[in-house]
Coordinates of C-alpha atoms and ligand atoms in Angstrom, one line a residue:
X13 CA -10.2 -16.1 19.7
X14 CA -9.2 -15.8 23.6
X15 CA -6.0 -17.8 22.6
X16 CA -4.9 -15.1 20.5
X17 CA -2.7 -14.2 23.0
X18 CA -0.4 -16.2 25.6
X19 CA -0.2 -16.0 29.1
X20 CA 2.9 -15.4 31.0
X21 CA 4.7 -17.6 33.6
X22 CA 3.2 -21.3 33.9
X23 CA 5.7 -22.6 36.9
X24 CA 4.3 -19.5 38.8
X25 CA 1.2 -20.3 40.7
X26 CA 1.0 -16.8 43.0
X27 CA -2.3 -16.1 41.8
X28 CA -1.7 -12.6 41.9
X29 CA 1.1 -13.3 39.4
X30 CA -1.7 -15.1 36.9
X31 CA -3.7 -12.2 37.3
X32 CA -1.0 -9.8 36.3
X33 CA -0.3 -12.0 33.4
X34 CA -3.6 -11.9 32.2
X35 CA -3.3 -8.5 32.1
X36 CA -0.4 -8.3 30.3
X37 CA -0.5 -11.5 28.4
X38 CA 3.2 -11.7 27.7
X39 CA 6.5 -10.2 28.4
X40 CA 6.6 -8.6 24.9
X41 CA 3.2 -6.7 25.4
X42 CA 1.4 -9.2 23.4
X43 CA 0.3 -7.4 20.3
X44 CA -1.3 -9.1 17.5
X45 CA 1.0 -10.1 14.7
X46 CA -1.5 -9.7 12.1
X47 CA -4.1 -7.8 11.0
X48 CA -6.7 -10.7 10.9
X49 CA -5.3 -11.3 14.6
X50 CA -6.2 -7.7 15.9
X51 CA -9.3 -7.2 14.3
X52 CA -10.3 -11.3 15.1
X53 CA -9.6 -10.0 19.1
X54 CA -11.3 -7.0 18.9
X55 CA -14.9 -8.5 17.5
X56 CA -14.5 -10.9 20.2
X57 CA -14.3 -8.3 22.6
X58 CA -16.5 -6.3 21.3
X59 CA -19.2 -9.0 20.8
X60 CA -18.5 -10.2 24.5
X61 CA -18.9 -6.9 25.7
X62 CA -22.7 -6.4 24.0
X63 CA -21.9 -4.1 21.5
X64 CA -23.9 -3.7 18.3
X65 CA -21.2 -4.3 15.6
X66 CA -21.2 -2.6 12.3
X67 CA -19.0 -3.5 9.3
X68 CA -18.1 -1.2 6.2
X69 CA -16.4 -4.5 3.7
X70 CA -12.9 -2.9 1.8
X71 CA -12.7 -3.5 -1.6
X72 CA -9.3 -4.9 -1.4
X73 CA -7.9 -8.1 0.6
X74 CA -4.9 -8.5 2.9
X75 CA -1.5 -10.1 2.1
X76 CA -2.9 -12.8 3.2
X77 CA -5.8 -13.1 1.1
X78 CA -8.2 -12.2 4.0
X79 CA -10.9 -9.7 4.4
X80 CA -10.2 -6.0 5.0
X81 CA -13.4 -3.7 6.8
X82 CA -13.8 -0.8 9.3
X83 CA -15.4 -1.9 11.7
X84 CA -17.7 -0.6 14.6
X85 CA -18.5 -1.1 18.3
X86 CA -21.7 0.9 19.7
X87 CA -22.4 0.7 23.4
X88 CA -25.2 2.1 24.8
X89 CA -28.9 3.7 23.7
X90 CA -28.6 4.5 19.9
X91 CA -30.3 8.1 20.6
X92 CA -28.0 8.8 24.2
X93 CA -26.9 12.6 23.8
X94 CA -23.5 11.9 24.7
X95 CA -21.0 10.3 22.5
X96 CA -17.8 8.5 23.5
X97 CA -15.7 7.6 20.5
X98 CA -12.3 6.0 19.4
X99 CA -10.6 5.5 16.3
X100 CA -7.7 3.3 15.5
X101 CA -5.6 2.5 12.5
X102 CA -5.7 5.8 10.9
X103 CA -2.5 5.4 10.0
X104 CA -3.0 1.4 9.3
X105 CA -0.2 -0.2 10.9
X106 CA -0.1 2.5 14.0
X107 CA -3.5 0.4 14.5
X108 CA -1.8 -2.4 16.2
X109 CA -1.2 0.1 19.4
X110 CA -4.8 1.6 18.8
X111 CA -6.6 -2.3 18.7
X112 CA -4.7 -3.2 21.5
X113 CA -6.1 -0.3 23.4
X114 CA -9.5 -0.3 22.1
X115 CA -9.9 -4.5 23.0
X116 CA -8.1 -3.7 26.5
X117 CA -10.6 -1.2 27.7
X118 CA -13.6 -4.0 26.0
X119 CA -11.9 -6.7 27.8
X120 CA -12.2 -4.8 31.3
X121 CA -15.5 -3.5 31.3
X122 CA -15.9 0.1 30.1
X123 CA -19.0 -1.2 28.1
X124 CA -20.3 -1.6 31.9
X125 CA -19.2 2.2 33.6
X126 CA -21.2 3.8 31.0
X127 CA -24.3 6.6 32.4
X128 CA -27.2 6.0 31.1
X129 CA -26.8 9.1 28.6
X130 CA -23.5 8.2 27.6
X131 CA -23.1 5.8 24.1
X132 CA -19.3 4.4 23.2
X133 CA -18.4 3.8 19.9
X134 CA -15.5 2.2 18.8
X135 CA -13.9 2.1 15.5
X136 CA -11.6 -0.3 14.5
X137 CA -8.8 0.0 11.8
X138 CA -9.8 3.3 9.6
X139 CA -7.0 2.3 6.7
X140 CA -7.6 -1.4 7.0
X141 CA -5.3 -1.9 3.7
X142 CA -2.4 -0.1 5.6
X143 CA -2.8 -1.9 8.9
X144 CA -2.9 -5.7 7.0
X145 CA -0.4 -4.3 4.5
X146 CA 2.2 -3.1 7.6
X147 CA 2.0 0.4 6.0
X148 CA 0.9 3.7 7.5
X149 CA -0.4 4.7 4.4
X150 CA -3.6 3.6 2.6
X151 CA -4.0 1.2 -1.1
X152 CA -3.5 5.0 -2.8
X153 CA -0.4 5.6 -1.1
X154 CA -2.4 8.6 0.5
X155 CA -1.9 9.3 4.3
X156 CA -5.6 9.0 5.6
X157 CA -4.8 11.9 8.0
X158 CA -4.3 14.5 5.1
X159 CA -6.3 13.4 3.1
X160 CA -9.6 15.3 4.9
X161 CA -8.8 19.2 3.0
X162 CA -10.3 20.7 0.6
X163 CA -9.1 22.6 -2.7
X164 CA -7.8 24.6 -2.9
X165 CA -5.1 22.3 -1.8
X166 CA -2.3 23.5 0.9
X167 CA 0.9 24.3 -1.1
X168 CA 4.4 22.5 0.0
X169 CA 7.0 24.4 -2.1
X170 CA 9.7 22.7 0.8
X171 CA 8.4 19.0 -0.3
X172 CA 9.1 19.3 -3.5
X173 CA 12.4 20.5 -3.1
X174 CA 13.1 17.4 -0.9
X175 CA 11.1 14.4 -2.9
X176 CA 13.6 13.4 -5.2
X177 CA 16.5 13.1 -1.8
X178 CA 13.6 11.6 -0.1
X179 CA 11.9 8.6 -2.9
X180 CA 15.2 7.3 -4.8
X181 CA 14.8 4.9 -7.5
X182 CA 17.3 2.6 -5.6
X183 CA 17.3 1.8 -1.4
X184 CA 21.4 1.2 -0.6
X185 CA 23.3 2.5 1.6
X186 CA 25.1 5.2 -0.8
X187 CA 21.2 6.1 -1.9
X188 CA 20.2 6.4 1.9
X189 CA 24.0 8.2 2.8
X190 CA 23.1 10.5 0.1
X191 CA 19.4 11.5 0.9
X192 CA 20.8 11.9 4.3
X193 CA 22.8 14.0 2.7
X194 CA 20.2 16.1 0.7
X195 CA 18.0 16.5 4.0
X196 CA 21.0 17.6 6.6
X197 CA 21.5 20.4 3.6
X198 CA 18.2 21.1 3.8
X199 CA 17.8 21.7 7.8
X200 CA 21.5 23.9 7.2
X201 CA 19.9 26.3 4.8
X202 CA 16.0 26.5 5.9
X203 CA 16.1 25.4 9.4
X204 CA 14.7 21.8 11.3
X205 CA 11.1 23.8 11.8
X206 CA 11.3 23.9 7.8
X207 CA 12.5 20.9 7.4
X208 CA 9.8 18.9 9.3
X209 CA 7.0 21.6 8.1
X210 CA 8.3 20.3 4.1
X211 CA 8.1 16.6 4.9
X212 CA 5.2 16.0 7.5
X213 CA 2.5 18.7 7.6
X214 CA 1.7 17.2 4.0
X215 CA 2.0 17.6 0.2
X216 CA -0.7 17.3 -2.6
X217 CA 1.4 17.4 -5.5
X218 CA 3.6 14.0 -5.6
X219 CA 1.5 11.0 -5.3
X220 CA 4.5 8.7 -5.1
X221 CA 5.6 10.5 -2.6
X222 CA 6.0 10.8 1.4
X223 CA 2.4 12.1 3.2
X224 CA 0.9 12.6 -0.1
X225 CA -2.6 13.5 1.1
X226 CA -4.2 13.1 -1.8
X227 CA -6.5 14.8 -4.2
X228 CA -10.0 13.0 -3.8
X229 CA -11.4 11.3 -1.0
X230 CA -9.9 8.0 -0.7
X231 CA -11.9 5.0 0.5
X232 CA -11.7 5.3 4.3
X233 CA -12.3 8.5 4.2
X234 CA -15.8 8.1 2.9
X235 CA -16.7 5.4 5.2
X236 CA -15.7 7.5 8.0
X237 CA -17.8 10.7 7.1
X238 CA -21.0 8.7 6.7
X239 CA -19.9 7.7 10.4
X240 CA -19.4 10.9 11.6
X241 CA -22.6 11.6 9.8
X242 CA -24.8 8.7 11.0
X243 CA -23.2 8.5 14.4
X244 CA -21.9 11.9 15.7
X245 CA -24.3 14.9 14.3
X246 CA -27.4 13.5 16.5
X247 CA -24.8 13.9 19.9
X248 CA -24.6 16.9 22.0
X249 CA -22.0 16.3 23.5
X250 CA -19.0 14.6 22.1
X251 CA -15.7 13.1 23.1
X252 CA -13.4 11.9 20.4
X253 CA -10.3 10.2 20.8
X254 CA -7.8 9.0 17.1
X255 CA -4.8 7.0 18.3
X256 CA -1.7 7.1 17.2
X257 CA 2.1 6.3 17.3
X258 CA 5.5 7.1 15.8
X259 CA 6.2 10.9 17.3
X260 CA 7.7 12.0 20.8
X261 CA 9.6 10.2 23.4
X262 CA 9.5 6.5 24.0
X263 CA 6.3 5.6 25.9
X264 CA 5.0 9.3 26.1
X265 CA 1.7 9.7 25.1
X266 CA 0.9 14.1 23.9
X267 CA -2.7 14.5 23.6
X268 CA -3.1 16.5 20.3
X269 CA -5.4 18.9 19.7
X270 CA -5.6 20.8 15.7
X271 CA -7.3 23.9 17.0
X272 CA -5.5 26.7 19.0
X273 CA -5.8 27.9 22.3
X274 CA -8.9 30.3 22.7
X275 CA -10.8 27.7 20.2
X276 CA -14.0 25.8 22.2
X277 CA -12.4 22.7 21.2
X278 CA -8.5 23.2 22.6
X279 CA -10.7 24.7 25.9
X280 CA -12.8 22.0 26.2
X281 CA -9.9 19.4 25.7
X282 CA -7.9 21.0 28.5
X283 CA -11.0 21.6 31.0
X284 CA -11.6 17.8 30.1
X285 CA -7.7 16.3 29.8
X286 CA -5.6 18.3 31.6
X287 CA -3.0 20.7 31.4
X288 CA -1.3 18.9 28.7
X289 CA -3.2 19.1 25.8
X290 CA -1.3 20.6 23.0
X291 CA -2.2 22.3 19.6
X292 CA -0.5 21.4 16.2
X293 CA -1.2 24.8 14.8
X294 CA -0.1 26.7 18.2
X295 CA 3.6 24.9 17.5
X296 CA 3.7 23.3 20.9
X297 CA 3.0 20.2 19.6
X298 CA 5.8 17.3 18.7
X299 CA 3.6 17.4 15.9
X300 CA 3.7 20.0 12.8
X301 CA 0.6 21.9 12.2
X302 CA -0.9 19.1 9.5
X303 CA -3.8 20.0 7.0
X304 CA -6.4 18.1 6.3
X305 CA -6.7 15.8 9.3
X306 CA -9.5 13.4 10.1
X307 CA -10.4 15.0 13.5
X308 CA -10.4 18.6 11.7
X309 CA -13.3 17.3 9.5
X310 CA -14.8 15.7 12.1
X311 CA -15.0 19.6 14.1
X312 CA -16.0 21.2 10.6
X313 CA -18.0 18.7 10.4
X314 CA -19.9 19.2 13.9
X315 CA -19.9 22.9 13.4
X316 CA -21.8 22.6 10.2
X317 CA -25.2 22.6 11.2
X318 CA -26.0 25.3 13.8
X319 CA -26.4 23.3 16.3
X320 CA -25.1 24.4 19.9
X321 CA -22.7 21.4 20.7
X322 CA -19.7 20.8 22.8
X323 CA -17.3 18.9 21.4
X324 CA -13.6 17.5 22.9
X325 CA -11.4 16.2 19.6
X326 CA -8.3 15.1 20.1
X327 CA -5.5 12.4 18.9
X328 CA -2.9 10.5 21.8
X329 CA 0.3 10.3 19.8
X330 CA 2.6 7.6 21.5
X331 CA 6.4 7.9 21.1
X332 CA 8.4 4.8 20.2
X333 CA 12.5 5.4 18.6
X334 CA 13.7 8.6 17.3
X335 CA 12.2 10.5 14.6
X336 CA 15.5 9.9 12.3
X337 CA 14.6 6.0 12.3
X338 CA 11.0 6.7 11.5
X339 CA 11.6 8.7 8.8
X340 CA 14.0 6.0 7.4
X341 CA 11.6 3.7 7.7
X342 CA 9.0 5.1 5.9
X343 CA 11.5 6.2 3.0
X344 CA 12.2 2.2 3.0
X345 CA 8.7 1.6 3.0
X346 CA 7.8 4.0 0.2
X347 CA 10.7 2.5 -1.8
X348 CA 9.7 -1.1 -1.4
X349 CA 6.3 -0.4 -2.7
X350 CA 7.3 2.0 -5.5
X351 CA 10.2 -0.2 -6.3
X352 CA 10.8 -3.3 -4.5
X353 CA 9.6 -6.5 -3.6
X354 CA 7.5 -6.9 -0.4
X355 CA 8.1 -11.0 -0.5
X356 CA 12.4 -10.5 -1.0
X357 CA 14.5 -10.6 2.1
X358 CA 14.6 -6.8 1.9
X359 CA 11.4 -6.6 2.0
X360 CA 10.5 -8.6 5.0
X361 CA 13.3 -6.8 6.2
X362 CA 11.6 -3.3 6.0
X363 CA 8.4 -4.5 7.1
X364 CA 10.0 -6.0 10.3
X365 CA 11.7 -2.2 10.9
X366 CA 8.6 -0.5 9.9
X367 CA 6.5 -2.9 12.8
X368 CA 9.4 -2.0 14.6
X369 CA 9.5 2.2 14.4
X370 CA 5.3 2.7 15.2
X371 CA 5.2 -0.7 17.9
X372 CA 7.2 -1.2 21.0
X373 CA 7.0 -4.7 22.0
X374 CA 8.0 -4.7 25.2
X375 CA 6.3 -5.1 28.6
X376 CA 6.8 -2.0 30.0
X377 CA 5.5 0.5 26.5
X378 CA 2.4 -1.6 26.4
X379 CA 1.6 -1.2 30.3
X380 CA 2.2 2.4 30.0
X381 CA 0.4 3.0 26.4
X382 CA -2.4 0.9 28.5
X383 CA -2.6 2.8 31.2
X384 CA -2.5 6.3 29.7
X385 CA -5.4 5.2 27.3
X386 CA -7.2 4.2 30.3
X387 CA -6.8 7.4 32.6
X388 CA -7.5 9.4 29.0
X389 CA -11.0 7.6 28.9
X390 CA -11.9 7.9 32.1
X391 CA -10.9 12.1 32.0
X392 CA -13.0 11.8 28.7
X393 CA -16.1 10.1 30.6
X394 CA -16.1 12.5 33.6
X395 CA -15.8 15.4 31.3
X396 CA -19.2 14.1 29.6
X397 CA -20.4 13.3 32.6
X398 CA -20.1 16.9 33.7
X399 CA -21.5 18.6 31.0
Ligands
LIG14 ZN1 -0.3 8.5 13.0

């Protein structure tokens, strides 16, 4: 499992060369092409590094037949007051970026810089289905991160004007020219606020739809509320970090909080983060203000009880190509499954774009996305640290 990934330059023997390529693996950023591949890494890691490793089994199996699980990495006492943790995969195949990051740090020792208070647990691929599948959604079609609310279910009058321009029954291009079509009209007569608002902050009425959150609790969110319950509720102090890709500028990573300024949580992620934390429902986010997110329940969640906690929760969202390619690619996406064949040419076409829209795989996004991550964590641990 160490040969997952290939070193660099053989001819070059400057050693400080080898140990660069190490780091770096290969020229394309060396992400796993699979699944299997990602999650096969991350054990190893995981494993290496001494943590105690959990598994929650998926009902389902991958395209290729192979298992599907959440897993878990602890680090650390099981009763330490202090909780580091990380999620990946959330939205399945945004967990290639979020594996990479999680097996990096493994790889490199942040098992090792933990204080004595201070547990880490990782969580690897929260939508397995989606990450094996190359989807960012989960086996329901339901987007795992709006899929945490509650009825009475937000409304989304401006999705349902938009889903039949956004899911057509055929994917050409004079289907695609004319949901263009539909969606420029759209931003003309509501505005682009609206317009992103109608598509992306979620919609519980279309379940073929686009970030349908669903109406029950799907699968990974089950497994990851007995986490948070098992895991999280005996901290006092807690740092969570959910990883992410697909919005913002290319290699830009916004640290997202869903709370507002004033709230303990948006303080504490700023005192902790830095400056640049942003909140989805302040609107200085490249986010919209979503419902029913992962991270929200988490914070409901840890409120819940009474007990005086203090609690950092936030997402990294990493940019990779502009949001007019993403949203094509998911509308492909949605199609294929609703309509199409994954194993046709088209198909493998639309799985190689969709890869494509929430991955960069190139040197210089994975150093970056790599070294964010890694100054993140470290903020996170001295803000535990200092509490
Ligand atoms: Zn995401």
């Amino acid at each position: 499992m160490a040969q997952i990934l290939v070193g660099t330059d053989k001819a070059d023997k400057n050693a400080e060369t080898r140990r660069r390529g190490r780091q770096m693996r290969a020229t394309n950023g060396a992400f796993a092409q699979s699944y299997a591949e990602a999650r096969a890494r991350f054990l190893a890691a995981a494993e290496a590094a001494g943590a105690r490793l959990t598994s929650e089994a998926h009902p389902l199996r991958g395209p290729d037949g192979g298992a599907l699980a959440i897993d878990t990495a602890f680090i650390g006492p099981a009763d330490a007051p202090k909780l580091l943790a990380m999620t990946s995969g959330t939205h399945g195949i945004e967990g290639y970026t979020g594996s990479a990051i999680q097996s990096k740090l493994l790889e490199e020792g942040l098992g090792e810089r933990l204080p004595a208070d201070t547990a880490l647990l990782f969580i690897h691929a929260v939508n397995p289905w989606g990450f094996a599948h190359g989807r960012r959604v989960n086996e329901d079609n339901i987007d795992l991160n709006r899929n945490f609310a509650a009825p009475p279910f937000p409304e989304n009058a401006g999705y349902a004007l938009l889903h039949n321009a956004l899911v057509p029954r055929e994917w050409t291009e004079e289907t695609r020219a004319k949901s263009r079509a539909a969606q420029s009209e759209f931003i003309r007569t509501h505005g682009l606020g609206a317009f992103v608002a109608a598509l992306s902050t979620g919609q519980y009425t279309h379940p073929d739809g686009l970030f349908y959150g669903g109406r029950d609790p799907s699968w990974s969110n089950r497994v990851m509320r007995g986490i948070f319950e098992r895991e999280f509720l005996t901290r006092q102090t807690l740092a969570f970090i959910d990883i992410h890709t697909g919005l913002g500028e290319r290699g830009a990573g916004e640290l997202l909080c869903t709370e507002a300024p004033g709230h303990p949580v948006f303080e504490l992620g700023v005192k902790w983060m830095g400056p640049d934390v942003r909140s989805t429902s302040a609107g200085t986010s490249v986010s919209a203000d979503v419902r029913g997110t992962m991270k929200g329940a988490l914070i409901d969640l840890l409120a819940s009880d009474g007990k005086q906690r203090q609690t950092m929760a936030i997402s990294i969202e990493y940019g990779t190509v502009p949001q007019d390619r993403v949203g094509a690619a998911l509308q492909a996406d949605n199609w294929l499954y609703r309509h199409g064949d994954p194993e046709s040419p088209q198909g493998r076409e639309i799985a190689r774009e969709m890869r494509a829209v929430f991955l960069v795989e190139e040197a210089d996004w994975a150093e970056t996305i790599h070294e964010q991550a890694a100054r993140h964590v470290d903020n996170a641990l001295k803000g535990l640290a200092s509490s």
